[in-house]
GROMACS .gro file of C-alpha atoms in nm:
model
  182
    1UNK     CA    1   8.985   7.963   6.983
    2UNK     CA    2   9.364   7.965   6.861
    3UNK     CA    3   9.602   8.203   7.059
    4UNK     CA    4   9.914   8.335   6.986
    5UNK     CA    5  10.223   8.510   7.152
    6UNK     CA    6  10.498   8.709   7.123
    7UNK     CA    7  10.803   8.859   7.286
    8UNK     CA    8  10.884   9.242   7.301
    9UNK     CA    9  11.221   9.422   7.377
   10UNK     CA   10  11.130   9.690   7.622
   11UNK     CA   11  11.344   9.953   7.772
   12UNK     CA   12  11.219   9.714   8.072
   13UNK     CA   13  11.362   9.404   7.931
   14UNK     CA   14  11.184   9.153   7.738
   15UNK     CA   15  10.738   9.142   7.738
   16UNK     CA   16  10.519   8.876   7.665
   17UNK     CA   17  10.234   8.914   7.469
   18UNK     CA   18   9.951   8.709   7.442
   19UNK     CA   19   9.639   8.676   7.208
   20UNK     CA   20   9.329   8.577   7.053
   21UNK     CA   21   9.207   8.658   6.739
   22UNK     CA   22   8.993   8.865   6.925
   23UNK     CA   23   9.140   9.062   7.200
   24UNK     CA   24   9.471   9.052   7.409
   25UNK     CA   25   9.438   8.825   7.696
   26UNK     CA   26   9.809   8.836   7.820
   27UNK     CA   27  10.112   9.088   7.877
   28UNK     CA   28  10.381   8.997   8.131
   29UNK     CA   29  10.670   9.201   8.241
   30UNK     CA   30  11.045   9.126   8.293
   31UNK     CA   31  10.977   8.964   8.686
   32UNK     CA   32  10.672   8.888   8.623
   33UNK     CA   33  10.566   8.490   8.590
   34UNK     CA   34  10.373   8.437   8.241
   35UNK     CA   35  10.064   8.193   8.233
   36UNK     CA   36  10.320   7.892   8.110
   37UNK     CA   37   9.990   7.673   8.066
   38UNK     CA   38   9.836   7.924   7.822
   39UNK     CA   39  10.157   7.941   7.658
   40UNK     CA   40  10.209   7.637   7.592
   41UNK     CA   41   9.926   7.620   7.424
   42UNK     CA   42  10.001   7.906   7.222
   43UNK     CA   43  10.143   7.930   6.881
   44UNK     CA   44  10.410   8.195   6.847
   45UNK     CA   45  10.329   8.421   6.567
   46UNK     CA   46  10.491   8.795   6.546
   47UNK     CA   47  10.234   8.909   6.296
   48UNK     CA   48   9.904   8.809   6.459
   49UNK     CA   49   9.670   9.147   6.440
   50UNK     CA   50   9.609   9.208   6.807
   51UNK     CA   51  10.004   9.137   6.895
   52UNK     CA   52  10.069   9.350   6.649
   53UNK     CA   53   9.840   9.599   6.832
   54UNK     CA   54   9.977   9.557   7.151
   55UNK     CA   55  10.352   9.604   7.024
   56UNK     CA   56  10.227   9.909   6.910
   57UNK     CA   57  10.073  10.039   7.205
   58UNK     CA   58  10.389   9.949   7.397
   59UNK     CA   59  10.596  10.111   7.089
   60UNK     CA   60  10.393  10.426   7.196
   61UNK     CA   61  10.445  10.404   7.557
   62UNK     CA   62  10.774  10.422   7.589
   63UNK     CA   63  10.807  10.689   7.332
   64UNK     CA   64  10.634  10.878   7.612
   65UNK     CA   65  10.300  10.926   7.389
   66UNK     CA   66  10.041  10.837   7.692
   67UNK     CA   67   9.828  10.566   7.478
   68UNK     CA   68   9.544  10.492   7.652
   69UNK     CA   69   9.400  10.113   7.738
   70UNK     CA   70   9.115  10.189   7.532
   71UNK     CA   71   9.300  10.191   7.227
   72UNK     CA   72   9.307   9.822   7.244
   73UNK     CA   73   9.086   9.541   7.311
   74UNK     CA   74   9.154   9.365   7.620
   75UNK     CA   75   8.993   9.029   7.746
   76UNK     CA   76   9.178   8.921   8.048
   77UNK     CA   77   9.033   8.592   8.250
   78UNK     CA   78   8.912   8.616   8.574
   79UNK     CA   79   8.610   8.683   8.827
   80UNK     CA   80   8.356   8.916   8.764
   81UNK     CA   81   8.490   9.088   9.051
   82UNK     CA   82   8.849   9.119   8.941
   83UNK     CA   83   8.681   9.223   8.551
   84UNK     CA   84   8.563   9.535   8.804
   85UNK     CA   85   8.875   9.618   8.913
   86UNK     CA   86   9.052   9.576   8.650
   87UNK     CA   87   8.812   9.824   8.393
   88UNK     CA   88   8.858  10.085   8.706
   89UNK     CA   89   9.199   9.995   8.682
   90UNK     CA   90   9.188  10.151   8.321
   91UNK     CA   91   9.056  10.499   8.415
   92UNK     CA   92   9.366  10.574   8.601
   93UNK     CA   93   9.523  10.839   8.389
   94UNK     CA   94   9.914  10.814   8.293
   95UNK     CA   95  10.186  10.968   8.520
   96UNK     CA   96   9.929  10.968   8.825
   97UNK     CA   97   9.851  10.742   9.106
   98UNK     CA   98   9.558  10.612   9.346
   99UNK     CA   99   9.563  10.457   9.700
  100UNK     CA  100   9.416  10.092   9.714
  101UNK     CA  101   9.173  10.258   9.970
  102UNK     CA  102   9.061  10.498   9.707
  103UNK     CA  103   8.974  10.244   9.478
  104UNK     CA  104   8.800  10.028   9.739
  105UNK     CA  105   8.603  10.334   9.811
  106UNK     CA  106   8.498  10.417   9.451
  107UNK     CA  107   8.397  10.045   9.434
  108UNK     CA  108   8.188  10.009   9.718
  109UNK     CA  109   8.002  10.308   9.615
  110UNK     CA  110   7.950  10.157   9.254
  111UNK     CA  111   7.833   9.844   9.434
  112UNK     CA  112   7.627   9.982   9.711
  113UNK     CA  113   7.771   9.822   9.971
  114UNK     CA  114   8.152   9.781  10.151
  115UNK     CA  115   8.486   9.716   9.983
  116UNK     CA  116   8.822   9.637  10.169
  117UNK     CA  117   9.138   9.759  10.016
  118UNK     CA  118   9.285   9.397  10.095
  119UNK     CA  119   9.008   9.247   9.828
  120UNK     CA  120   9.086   9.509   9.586
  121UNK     CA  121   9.465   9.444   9.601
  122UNK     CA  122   9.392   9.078   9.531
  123UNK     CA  123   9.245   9.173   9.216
  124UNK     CA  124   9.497   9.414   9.157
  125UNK     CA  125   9.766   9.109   9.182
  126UNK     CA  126   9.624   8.916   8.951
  127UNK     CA  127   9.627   9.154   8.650
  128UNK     CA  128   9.693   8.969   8.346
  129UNK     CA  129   9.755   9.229   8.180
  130UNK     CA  130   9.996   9.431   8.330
  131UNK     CA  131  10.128   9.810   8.226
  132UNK     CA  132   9.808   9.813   7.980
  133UNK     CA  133   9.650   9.789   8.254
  134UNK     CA  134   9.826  10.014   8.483
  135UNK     CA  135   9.821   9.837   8.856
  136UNK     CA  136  10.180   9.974   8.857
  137UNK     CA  137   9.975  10.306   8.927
  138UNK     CA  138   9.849  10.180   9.255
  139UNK     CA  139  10.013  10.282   9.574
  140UNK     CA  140   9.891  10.217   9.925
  141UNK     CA  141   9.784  10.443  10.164
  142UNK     CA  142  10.070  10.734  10.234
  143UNK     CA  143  10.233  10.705   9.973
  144UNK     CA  144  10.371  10.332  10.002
  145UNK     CA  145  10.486  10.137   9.719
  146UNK     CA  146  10.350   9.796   9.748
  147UNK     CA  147  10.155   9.502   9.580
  148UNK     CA  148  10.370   9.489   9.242
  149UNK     CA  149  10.400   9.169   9.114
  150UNK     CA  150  10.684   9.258   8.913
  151UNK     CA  151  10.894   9.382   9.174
  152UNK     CA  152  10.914   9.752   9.367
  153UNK     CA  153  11.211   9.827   9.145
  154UNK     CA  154  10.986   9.770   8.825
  155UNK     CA  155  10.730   9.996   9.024
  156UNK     CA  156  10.964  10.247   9.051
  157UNK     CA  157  11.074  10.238   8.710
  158UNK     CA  158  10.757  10.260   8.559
  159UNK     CA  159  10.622  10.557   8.738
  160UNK     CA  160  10.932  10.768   8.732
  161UNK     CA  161  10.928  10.643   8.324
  162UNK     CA  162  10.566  10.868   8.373
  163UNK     CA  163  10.675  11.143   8.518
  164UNK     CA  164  10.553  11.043   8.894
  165UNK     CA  165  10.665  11.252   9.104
  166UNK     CA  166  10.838  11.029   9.351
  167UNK     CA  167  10.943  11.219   9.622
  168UNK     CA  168  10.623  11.176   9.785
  169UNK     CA  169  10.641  10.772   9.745
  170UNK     CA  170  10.811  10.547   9.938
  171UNK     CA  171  10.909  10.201   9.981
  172UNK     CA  172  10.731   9.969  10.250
  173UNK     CA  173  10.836   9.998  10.587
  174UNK     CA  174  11.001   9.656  10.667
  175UNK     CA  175  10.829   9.434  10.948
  176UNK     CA  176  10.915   9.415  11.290
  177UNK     CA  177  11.003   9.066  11.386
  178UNK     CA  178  10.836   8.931  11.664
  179UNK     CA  179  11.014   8.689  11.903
  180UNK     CA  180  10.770   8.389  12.003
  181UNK     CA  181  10.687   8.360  12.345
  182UNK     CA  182  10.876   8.127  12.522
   0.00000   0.00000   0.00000
């Protein structure tokens, strides 16, 4: 099946798009590494119907308009697992966020059985298709900002862009360094 991509100006900086004929199967932010193999393999074409789409949904996001994930269809590649994730991913409304615990939680309930928030931020990380589906709206527990594979700064950007209110967020607490034993 032929795919096609395109690049979007964003208050962000520049967004790649990526498509089928079918469904959108790639958006990468500015810091974010695109699928160069797909790419490649990808004619760029402006006017394709679902880039088109997905310009639009972006056009409408940061005109502050909320647009929803379900306004356009999405097909990103991965594990049935990470599919999971990724649809529950979708139900987290604009300008709010949820713990990577909470989401394990709702999960393993959905599952019948246990979830770690470690397996759900794997799937988290590989979103293919990132701000459409929001994993920028994914904290950790008390309020940390981790796991964003476009950087904190992005994060921060893109939930104060939402009306987030950040004084309750943070950024990780650094490591302690640990001295080998000698």
């Amino acid at each position: 099946m032929a795919s096609y991509y395109t690049r979007y100006e964003s208050p962000v900086g520049e967004i790649v798009l990526l498509a089928t004929e079918k469904a959108l199967t790639g958006l990468w932010l500015p810091g974010q590494e695109p699928d160069e193999e797909r790419l490649r393999k990808a004619q760029h074409q402006d006017r394709a119907p679902l880039l088109v789409q997905g310009c639009a949904w972006l056009d409408r996001y940061f005109c502050g308009l909320q647009p929803s994930p379900r306004e356009i269809r999405l097909n990103p590649e991965g594990s049935p697992f990470r599919r999971q994730v990724w649809a529950r991913l979708c139900r987290i409304p604009y300008g709010q966020v949820e713990t990577y615990g909470q989401l394990a939680r709702e999960l393993a309930e959905e599952n019948g059985g246990k979830m770690s928030a470690q397996a759900v931020g794997g799937a988290v990380g590989h979103n293919p298709i990132s701000l459409i589906i929001p994993c920028h709206r994914v904290i950790g527990a008390d309020g940390n900002l981790v796991g964003y594979n476009g950087g904190l700064q992005l994060k921060r950007r893109l939930l104060k862009y939402e009306g987030v209110d950040m004084r309750t967020l943070h950024d990780p607490k650094p490591r302690k360094k640990t001295m080998p034993c000698q």
